[in-house]
JSON list of C-alpha atoms in Angstrom, two decimals:
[
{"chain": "A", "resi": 6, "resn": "UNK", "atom": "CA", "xyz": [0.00, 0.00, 0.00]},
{"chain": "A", "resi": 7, "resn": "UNK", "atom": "CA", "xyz": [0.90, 3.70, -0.86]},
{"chain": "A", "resi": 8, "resn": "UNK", "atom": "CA", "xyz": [-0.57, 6.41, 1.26]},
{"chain": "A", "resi": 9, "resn": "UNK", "atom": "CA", "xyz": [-0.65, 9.87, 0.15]},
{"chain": "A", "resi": 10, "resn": "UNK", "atom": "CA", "xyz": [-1.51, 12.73, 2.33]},
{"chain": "A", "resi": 11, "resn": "UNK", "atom": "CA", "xyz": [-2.15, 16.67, 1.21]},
{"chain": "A", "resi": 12, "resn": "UNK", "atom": "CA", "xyz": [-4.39, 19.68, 2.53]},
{"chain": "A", "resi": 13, "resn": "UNK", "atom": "CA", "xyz": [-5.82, 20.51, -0.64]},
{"chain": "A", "resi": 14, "resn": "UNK", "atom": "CA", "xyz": [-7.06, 19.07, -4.49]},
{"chain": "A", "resi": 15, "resn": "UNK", "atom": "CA", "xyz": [-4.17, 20.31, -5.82]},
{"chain": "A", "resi": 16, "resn": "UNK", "atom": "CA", "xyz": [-1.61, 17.10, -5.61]},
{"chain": "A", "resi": 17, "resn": "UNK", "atom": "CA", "xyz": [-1.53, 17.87, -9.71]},
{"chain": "A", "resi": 18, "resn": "UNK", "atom": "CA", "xyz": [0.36, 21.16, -9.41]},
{"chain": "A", "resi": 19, "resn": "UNK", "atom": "CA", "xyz": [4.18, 21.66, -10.41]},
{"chain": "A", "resi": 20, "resn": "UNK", "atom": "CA", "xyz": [5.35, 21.41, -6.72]},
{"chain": "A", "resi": 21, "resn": "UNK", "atom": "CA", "xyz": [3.94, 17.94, -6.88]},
{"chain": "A", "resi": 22, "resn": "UNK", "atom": "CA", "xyz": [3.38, 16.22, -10.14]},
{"chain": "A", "resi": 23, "resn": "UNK", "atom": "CA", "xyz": [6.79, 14.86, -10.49]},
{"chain": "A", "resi": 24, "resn": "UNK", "atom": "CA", "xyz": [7.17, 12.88, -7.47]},
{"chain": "A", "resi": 25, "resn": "UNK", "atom": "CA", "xyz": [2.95, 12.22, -7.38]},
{"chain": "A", "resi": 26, "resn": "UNK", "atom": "CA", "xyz": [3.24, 11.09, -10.37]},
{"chain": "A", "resi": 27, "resn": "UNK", "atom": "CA", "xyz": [5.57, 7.97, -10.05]},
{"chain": "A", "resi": 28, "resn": "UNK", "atom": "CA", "xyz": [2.34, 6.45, -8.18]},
{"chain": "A", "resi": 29, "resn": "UNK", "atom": "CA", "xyz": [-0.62, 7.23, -10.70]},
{"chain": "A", "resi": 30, "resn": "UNK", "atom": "CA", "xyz": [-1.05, 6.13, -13.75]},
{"chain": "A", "resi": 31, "resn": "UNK", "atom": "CA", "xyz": [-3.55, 6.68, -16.72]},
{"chain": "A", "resi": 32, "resn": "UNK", "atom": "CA", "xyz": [-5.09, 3.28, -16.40]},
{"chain": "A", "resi": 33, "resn": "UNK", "atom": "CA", "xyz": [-5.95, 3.54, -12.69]},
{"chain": "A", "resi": 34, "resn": "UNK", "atom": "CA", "xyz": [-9.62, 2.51, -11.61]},
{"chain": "A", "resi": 35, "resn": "UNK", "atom": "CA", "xyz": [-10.40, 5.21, -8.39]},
{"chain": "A", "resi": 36, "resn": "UNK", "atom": "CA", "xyz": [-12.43, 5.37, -6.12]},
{"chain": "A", "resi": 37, "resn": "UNK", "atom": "CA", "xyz": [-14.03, 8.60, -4.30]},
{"chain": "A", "resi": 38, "resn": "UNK", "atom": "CA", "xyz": [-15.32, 8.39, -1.18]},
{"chain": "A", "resi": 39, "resn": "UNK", "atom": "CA", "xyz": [-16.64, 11.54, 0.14]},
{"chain": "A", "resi": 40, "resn": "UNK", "atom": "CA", "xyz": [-17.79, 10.55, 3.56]},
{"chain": "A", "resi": 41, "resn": "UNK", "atom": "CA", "xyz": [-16.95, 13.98, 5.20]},
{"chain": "A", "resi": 42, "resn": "UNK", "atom": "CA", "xyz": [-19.43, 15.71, 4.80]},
{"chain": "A", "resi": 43, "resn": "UNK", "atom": "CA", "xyz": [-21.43, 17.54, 7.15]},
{"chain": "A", "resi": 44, "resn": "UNK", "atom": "CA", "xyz": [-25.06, 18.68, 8.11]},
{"chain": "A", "resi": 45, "resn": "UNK", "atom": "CA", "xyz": [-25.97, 20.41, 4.89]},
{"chain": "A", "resi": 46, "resn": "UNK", "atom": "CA", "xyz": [-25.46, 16.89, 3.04]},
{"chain": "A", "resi": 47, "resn": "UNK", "atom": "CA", "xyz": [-28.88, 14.96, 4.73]},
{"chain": "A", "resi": 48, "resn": "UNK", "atom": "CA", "xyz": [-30.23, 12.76, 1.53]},
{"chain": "A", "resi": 49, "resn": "UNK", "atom": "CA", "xyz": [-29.77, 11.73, -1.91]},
{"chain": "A", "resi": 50, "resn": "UNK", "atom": "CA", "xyz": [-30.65, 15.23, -3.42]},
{"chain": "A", "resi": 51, "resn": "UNK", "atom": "CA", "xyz": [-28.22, 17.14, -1.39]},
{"chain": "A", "resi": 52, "resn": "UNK", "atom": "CA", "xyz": [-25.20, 14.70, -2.32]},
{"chain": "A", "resi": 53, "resn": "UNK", "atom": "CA", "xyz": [-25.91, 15.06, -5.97]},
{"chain": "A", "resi": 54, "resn": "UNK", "atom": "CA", "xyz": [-25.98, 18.49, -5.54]},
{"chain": "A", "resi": 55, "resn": "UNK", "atom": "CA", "xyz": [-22.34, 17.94, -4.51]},
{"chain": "A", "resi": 56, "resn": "UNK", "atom": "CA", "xyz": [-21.11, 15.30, -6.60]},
{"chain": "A", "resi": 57, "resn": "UNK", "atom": "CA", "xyz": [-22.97, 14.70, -9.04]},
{"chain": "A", "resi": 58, "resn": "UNK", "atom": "CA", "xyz": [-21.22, 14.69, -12.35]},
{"chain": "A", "resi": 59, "resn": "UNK", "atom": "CA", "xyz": [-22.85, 17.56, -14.58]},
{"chain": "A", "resi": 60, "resn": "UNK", "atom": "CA", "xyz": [-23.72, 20.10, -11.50]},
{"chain": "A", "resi": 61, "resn": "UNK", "atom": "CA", "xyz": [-22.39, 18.83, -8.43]},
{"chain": "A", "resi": 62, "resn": "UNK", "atom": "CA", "xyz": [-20.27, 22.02, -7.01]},
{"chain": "A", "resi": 63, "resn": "UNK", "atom": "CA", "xyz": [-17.52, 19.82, -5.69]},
{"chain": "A", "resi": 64, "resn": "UNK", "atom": "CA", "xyz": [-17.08, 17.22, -8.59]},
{"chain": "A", "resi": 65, "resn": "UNK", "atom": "CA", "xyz": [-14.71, 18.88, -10.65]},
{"chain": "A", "resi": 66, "resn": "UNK", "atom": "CA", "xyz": [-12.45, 19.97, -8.14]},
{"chain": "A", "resi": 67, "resn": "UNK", "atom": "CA", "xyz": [-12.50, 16.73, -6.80]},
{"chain": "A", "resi": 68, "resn": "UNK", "atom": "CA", "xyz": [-11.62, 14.86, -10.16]},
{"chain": "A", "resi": 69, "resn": "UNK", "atom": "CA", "xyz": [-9.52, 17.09, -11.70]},
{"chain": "A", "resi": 70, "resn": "UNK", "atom": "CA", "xyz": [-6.03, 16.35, -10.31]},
{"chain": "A", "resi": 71, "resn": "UNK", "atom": "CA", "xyz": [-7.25, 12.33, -11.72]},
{"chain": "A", "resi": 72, "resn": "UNK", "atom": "CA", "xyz": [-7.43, 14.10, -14.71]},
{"chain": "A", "resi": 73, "resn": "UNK", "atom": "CA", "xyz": [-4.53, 15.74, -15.21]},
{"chain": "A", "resi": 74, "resn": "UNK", "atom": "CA", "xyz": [-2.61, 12.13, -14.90]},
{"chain": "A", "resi": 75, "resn": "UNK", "atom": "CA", "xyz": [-4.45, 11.27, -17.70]},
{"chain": "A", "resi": 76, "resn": "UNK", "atom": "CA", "xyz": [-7.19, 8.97, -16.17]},
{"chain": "A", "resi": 77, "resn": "UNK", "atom": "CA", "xyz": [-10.41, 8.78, -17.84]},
{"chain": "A", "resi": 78, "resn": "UNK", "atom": "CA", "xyz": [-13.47, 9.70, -16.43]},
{"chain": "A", "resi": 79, "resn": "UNK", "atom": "CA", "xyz": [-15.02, 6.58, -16.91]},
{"chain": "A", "resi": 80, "resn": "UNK", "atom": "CA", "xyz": [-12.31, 4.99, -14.55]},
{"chain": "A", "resi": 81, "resn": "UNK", "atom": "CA", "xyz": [-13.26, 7.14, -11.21]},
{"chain": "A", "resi": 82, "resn": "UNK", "atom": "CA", "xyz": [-16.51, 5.85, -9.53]},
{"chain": "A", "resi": 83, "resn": "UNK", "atom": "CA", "xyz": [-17.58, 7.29, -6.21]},
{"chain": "A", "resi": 84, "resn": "UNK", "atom": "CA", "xyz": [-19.27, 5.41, -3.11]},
{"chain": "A", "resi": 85, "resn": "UNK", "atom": "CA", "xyz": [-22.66, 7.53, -2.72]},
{"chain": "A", "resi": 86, "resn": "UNK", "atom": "CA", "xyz": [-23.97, 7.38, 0.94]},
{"chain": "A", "resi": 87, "resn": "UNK", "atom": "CA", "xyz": [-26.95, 7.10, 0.56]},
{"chain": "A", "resi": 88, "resn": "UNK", "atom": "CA", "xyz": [-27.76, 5.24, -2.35]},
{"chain": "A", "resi": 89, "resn": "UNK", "atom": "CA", "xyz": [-25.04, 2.81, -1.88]},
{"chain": "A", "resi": 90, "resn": "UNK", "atom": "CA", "xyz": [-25.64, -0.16, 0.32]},
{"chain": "A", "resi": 91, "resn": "UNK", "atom": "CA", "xyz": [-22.78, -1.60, 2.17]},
{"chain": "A", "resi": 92, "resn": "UNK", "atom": "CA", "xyz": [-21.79, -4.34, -0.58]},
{"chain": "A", "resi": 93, "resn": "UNK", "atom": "CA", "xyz": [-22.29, -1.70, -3.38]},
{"chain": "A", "resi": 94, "resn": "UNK", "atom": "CA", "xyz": [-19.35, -0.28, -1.63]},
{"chain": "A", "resi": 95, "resn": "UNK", "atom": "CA", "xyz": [-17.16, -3.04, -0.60]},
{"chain": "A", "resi": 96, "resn": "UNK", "atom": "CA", "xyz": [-17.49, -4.04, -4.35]},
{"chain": "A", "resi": 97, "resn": "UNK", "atom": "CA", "xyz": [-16.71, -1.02, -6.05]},
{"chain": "A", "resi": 98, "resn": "UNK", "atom": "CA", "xyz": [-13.74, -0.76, -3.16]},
{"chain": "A", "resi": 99, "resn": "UNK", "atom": "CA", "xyz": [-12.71, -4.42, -4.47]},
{"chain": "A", "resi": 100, "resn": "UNK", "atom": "CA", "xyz": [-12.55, -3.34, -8.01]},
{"chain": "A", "resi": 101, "resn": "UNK", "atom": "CA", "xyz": [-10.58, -0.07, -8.04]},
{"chain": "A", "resi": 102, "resn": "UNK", "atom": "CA", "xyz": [-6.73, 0.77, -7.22]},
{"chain": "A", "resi": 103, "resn": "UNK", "atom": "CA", "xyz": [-6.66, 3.60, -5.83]},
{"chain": "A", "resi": 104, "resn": "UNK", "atom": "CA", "xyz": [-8.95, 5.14, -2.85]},
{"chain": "A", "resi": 105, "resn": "UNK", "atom": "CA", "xyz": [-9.28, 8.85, -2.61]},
{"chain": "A", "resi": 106, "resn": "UNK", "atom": "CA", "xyz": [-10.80, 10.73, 0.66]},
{"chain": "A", "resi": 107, "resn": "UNK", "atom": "CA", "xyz": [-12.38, 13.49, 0.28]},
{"chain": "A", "resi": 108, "resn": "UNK", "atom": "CA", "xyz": [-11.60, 16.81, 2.77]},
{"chain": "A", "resi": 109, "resn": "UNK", "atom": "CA", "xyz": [-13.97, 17.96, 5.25]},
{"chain": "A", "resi": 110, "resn": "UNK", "atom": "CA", "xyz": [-14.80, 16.56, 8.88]},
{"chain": "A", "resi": 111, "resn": "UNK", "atom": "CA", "xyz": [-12.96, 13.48, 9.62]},
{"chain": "A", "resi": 112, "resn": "UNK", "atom": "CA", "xyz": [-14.85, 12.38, 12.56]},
{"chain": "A", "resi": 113, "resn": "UNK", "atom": "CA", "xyz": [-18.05, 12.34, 10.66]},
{"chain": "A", "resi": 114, "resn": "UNK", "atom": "CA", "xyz": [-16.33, 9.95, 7.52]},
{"chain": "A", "resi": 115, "resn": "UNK", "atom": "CA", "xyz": [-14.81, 7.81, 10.04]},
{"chain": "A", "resi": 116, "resn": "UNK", "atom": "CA", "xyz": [-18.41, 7.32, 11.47]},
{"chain": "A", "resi": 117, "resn": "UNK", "atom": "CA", "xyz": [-19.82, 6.47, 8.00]},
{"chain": "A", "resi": 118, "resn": "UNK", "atom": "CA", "xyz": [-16.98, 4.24, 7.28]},
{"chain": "A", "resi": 119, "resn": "UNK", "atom": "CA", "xyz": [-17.88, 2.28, 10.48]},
{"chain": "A", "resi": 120, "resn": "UNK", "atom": "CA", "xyz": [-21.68, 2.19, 9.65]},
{"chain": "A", "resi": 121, "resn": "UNK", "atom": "CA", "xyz": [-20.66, 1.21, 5.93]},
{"chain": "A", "resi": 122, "resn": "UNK", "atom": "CA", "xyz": [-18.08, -1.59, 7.54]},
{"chain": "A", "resi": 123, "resn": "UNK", "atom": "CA", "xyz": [-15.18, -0.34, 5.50]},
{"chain": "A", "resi": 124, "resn": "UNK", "atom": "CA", "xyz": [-12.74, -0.32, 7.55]},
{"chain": "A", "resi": 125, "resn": "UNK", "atom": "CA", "xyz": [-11.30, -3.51, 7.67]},
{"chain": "A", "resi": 126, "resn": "UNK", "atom": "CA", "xyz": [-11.25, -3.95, 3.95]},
{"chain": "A", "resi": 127, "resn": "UNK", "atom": "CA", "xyz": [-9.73, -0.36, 3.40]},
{"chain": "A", "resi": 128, "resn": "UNK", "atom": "CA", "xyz": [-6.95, -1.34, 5.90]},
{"chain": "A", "resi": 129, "resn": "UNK", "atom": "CA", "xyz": [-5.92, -4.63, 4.12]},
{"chain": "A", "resi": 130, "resn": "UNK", "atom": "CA", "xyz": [-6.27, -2.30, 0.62]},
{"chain": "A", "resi": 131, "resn": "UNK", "atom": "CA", "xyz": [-3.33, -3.40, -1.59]},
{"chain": "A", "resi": 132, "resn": "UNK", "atom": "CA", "xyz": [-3.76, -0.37, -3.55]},
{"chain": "A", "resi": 133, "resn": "UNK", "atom": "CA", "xyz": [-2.77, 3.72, -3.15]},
{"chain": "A", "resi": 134, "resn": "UNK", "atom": "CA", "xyz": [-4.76, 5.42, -0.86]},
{"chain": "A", "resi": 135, "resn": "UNK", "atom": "CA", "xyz": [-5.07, 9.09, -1.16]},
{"chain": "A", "resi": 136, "resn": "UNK", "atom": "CA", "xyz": [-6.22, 12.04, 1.17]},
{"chain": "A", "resi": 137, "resn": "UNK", "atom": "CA", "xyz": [-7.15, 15.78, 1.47]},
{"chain": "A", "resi": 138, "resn": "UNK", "atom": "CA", "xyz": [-7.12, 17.30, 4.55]},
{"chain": "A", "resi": 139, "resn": "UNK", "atom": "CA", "xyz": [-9.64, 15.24, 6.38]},
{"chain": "A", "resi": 140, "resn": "UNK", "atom": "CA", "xyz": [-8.87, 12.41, 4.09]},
{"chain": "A", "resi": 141, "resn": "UNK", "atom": "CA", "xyz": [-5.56, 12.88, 4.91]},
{"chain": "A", "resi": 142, "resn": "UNK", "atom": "CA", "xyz": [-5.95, 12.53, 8.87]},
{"chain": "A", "resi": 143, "resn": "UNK", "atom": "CA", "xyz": [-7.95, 9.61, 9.26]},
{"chain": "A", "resi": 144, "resn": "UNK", "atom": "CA", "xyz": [-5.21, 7.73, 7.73]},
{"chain": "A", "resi": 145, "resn": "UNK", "atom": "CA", "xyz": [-3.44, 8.61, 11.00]},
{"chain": "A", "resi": 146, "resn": "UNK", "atom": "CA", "xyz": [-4.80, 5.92, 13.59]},
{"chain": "A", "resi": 147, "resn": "UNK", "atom": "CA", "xyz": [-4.49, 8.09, 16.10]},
{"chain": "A", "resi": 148, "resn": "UNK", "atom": "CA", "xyz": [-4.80, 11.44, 14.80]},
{"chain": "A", "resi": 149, "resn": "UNK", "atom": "CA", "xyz": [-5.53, 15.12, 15.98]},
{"chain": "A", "resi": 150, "resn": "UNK", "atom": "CA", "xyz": [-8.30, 17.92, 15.90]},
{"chain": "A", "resi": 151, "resn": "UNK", "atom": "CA", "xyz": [-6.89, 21.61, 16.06]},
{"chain": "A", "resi": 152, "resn": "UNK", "atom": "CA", "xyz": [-9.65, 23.86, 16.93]},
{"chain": "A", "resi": 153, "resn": "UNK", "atom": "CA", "xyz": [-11.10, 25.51, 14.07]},
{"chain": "A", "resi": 154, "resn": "UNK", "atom": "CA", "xyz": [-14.34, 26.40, 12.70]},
{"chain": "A", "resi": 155, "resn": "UNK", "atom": "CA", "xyz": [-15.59, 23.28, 12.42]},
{"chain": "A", "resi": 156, "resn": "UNK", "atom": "CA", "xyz": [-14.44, 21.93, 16.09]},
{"chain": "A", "resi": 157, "resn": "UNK", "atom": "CA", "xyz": [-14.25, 24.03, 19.60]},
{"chain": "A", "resi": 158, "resn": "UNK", "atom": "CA", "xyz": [-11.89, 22.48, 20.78]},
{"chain": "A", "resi": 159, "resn": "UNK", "atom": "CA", "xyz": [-8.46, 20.08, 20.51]},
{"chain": "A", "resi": 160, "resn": "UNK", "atom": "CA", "xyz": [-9.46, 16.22, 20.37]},
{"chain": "A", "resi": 161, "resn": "UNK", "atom": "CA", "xyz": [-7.48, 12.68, 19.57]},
{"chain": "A", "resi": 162, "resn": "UNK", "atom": "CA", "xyz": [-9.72, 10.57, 17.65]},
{"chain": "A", "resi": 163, "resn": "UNK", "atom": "CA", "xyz": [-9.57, 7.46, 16.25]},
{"chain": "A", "resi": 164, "resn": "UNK", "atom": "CA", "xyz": [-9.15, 6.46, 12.84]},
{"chain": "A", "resi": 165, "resn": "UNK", "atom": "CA", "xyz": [-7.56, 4.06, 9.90]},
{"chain": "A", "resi": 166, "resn": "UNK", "atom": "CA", "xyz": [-4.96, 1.39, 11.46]},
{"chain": "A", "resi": 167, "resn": "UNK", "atom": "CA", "xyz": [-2.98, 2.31, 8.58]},
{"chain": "A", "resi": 168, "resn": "UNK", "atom": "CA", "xyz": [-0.55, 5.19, 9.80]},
{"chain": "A", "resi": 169, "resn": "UNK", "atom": "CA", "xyz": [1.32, 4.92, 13.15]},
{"chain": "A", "resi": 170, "resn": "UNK", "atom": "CA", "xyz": [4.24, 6.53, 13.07]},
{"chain": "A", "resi": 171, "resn": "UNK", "atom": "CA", "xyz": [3.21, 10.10, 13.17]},
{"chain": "A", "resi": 172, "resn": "UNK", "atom": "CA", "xyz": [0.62, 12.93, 12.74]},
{"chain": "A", "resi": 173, "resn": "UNK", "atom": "CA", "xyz": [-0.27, 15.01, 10.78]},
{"chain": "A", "resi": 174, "resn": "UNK", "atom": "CA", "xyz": [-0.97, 19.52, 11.03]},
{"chain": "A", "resi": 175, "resn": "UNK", "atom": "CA", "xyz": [-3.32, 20.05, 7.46]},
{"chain": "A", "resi": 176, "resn": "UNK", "atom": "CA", "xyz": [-3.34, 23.72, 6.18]},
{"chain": "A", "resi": 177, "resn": "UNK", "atom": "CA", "xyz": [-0.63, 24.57, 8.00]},
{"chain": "A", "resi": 178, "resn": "UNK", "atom": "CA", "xyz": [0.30, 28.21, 8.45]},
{"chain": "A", "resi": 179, "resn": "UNK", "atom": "CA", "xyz": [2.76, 28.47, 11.31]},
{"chain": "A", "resi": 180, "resn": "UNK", "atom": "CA", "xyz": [-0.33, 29.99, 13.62]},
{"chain": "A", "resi": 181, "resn": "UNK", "atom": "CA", "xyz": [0.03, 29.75, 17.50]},
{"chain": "A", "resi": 182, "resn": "UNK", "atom": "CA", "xyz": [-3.03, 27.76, 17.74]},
{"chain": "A", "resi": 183, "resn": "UNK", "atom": "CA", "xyz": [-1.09, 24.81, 15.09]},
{"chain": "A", "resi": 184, "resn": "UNK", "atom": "CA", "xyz": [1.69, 25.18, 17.11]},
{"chain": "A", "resi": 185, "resn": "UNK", "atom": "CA", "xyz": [0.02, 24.18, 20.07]},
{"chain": "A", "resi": 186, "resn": "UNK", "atom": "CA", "xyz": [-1.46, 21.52, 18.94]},
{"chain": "A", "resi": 187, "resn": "UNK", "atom": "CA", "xyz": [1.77, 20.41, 17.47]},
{"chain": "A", "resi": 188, "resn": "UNK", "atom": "CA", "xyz": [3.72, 20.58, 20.48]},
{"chain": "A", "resi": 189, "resn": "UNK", "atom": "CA", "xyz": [0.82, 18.64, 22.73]},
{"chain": "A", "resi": 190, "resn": "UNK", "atom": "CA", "xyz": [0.88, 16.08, 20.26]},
{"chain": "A", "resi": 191, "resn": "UNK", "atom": "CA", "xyz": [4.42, 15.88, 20.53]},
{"chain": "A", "resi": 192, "resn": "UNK", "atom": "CA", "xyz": [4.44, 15.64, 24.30]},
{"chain": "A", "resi": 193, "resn": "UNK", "atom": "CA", "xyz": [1.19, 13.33, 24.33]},
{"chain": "A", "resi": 194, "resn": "UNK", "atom": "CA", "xyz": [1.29, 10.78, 21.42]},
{"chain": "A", "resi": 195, "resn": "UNK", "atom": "CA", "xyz": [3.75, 10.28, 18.74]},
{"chain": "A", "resi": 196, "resn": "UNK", "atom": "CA", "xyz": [7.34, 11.93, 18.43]},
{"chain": "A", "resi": 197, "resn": "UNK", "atom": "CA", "xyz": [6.98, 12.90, 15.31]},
{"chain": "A", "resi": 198, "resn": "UNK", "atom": "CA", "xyz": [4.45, 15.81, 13.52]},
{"chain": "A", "resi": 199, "resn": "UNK", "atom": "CA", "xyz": [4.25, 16.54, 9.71]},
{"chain": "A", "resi": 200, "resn": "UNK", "atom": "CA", "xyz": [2.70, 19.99, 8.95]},
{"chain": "A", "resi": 201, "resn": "UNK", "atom": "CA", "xyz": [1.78, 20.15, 5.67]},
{"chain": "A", "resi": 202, "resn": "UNK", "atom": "CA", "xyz": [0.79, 23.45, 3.86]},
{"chain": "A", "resi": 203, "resn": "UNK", "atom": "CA", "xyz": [-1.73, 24.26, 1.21]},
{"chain": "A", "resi": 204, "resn": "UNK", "atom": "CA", "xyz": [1.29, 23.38, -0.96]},
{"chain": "A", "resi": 205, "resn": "UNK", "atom": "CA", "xyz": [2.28, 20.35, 0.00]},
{"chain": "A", "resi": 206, "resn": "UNK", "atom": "CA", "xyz": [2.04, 16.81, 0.94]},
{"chain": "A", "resi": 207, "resn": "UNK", "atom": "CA", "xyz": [3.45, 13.00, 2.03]},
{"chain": "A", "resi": 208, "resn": "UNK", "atom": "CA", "xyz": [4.03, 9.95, 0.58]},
{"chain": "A", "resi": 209, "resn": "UNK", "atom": "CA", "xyz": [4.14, 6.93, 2.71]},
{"chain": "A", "resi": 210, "resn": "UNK", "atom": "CA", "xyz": [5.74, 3.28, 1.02]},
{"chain": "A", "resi": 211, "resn": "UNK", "atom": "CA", "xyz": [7.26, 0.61, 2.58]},
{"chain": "A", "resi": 212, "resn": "UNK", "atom": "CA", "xyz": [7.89, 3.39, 6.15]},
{"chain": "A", "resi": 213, "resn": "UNK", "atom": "CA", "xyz": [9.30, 5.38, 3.91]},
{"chain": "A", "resi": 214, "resn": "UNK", "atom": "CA", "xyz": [8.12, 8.91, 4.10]},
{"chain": "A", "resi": 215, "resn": "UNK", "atom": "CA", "xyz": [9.37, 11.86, 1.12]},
{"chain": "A", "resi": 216, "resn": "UNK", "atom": "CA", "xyz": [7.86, 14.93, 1.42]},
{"chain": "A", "resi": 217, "resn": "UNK", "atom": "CA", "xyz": [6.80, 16.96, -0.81]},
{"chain": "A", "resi": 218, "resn": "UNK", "atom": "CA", "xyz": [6.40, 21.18, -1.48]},
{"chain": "A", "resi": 219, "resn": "UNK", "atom": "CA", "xyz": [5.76, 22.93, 1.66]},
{"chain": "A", "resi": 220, "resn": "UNK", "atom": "CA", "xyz": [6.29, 20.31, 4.89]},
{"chain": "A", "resi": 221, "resn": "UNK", "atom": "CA", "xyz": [7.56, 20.69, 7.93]},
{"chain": "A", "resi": 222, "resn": "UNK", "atom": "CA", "xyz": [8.67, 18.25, 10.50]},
{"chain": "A", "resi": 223, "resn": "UNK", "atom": "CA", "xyz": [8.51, 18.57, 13.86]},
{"chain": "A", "resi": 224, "resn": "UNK", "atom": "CA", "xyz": [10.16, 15.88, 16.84]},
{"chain": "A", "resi": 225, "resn": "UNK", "atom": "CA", "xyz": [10.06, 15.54, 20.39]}
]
């Protein structure tokens, strides 16, 4: 397995495409999953209103970096939450290469990936596995929540058994309130912390991590 980890949809930008691009090919299958999502996404309508394919407001943005590696269209699916059953899911999971996790609230998609009983079979993926922000920290098993304006206040949480080595500081931009957050981790948990900007990102193969753009690391 390959993990990937960024902060935004933009891991098909100068600062990454050379090294990103040793790990995608044209004639991958992905798989979206946007489980992150939050109270404005309640039923059907609202998630095609996100992702559907000729108005959603986050499907482009979303498949574009896929694109730009020259994958067709026809090869990304998507896991739809509520049209989806649970096999729907584990099949389509079964027939891709490559997972990507969408960025939002990573509590919430590690709740749905619970409820959808995902988690085991994403853990033994043999594929690349690929996240934004939110999709990027739940591939931390025991990763972080800096206060923002999504969450009150600073939390551990619990998610994929995949990454156990460090954490992770998404949209990092040297603040006080990241470096707090950063230095209780480092105290508390793991003694090692990867911020990663708006303009940057990890790959993890084999334990071995290479940054790249904009990362910093941080030790205790």
């Amino acid at each position: 397995m390959v993990n990937m980890l960024f902060s935004l949809y933009n891991f098909h930008e100068e600062w990454a495409k050379e090294i990103v691009g040793r790990y995608i090919s044209s004639n991958d299958n992905v798989l979206i999953i946007p489980f992150s999502f939050g109270c404005d996404i309640s039923n059907d309508t609202d998630w095609q209103y996100a992702y559907n394919r000729n108005y959603g407001k986050y499907y482009n943005s979303i498949i574009i970096p896929f694109l730009s590696y020259g994958i067709a269209e026809k090869n990304i699916n998507w896991v739809n939450y509520f049209s989806d059953t649970k096999e729907d899911a584990l099949d389509k999971i079964r027939k891709s290469n490559m997972i990507f996790f969408t960025g939002g609230l990573p509590d919430k998609m590690m709740w749905r990936l619970r409820k959808f009983e995902l988690v085991s079979d994403i853990e033994h993926y043999k594929g690349t596995i690929i996240g934004s922000s939110a999709g990027a920290m739940i591939q931390i098993y025991d990763y972080h929540i800096t206060p923002d304006e999504d969450y009150d206040s600073f939390s551990y949480n619990k998610g994929l058994n995949l990454i156990k080595s460090f954490d992770v500081e998404v949209h990092y931009e040297n603040t006080e309130l990241q470096n707090n957050s950063i230095d209780k981790v480092l105290a508390e948990k793991v003694n090692k912390v990867y911020a990663i900007s708006n303009s940057g990102g990890i790959v993890v193969e084999n334990n071995t991590v290479t940054t790249i753009g904009d990362v910093y690391k941080y030790s205790s």
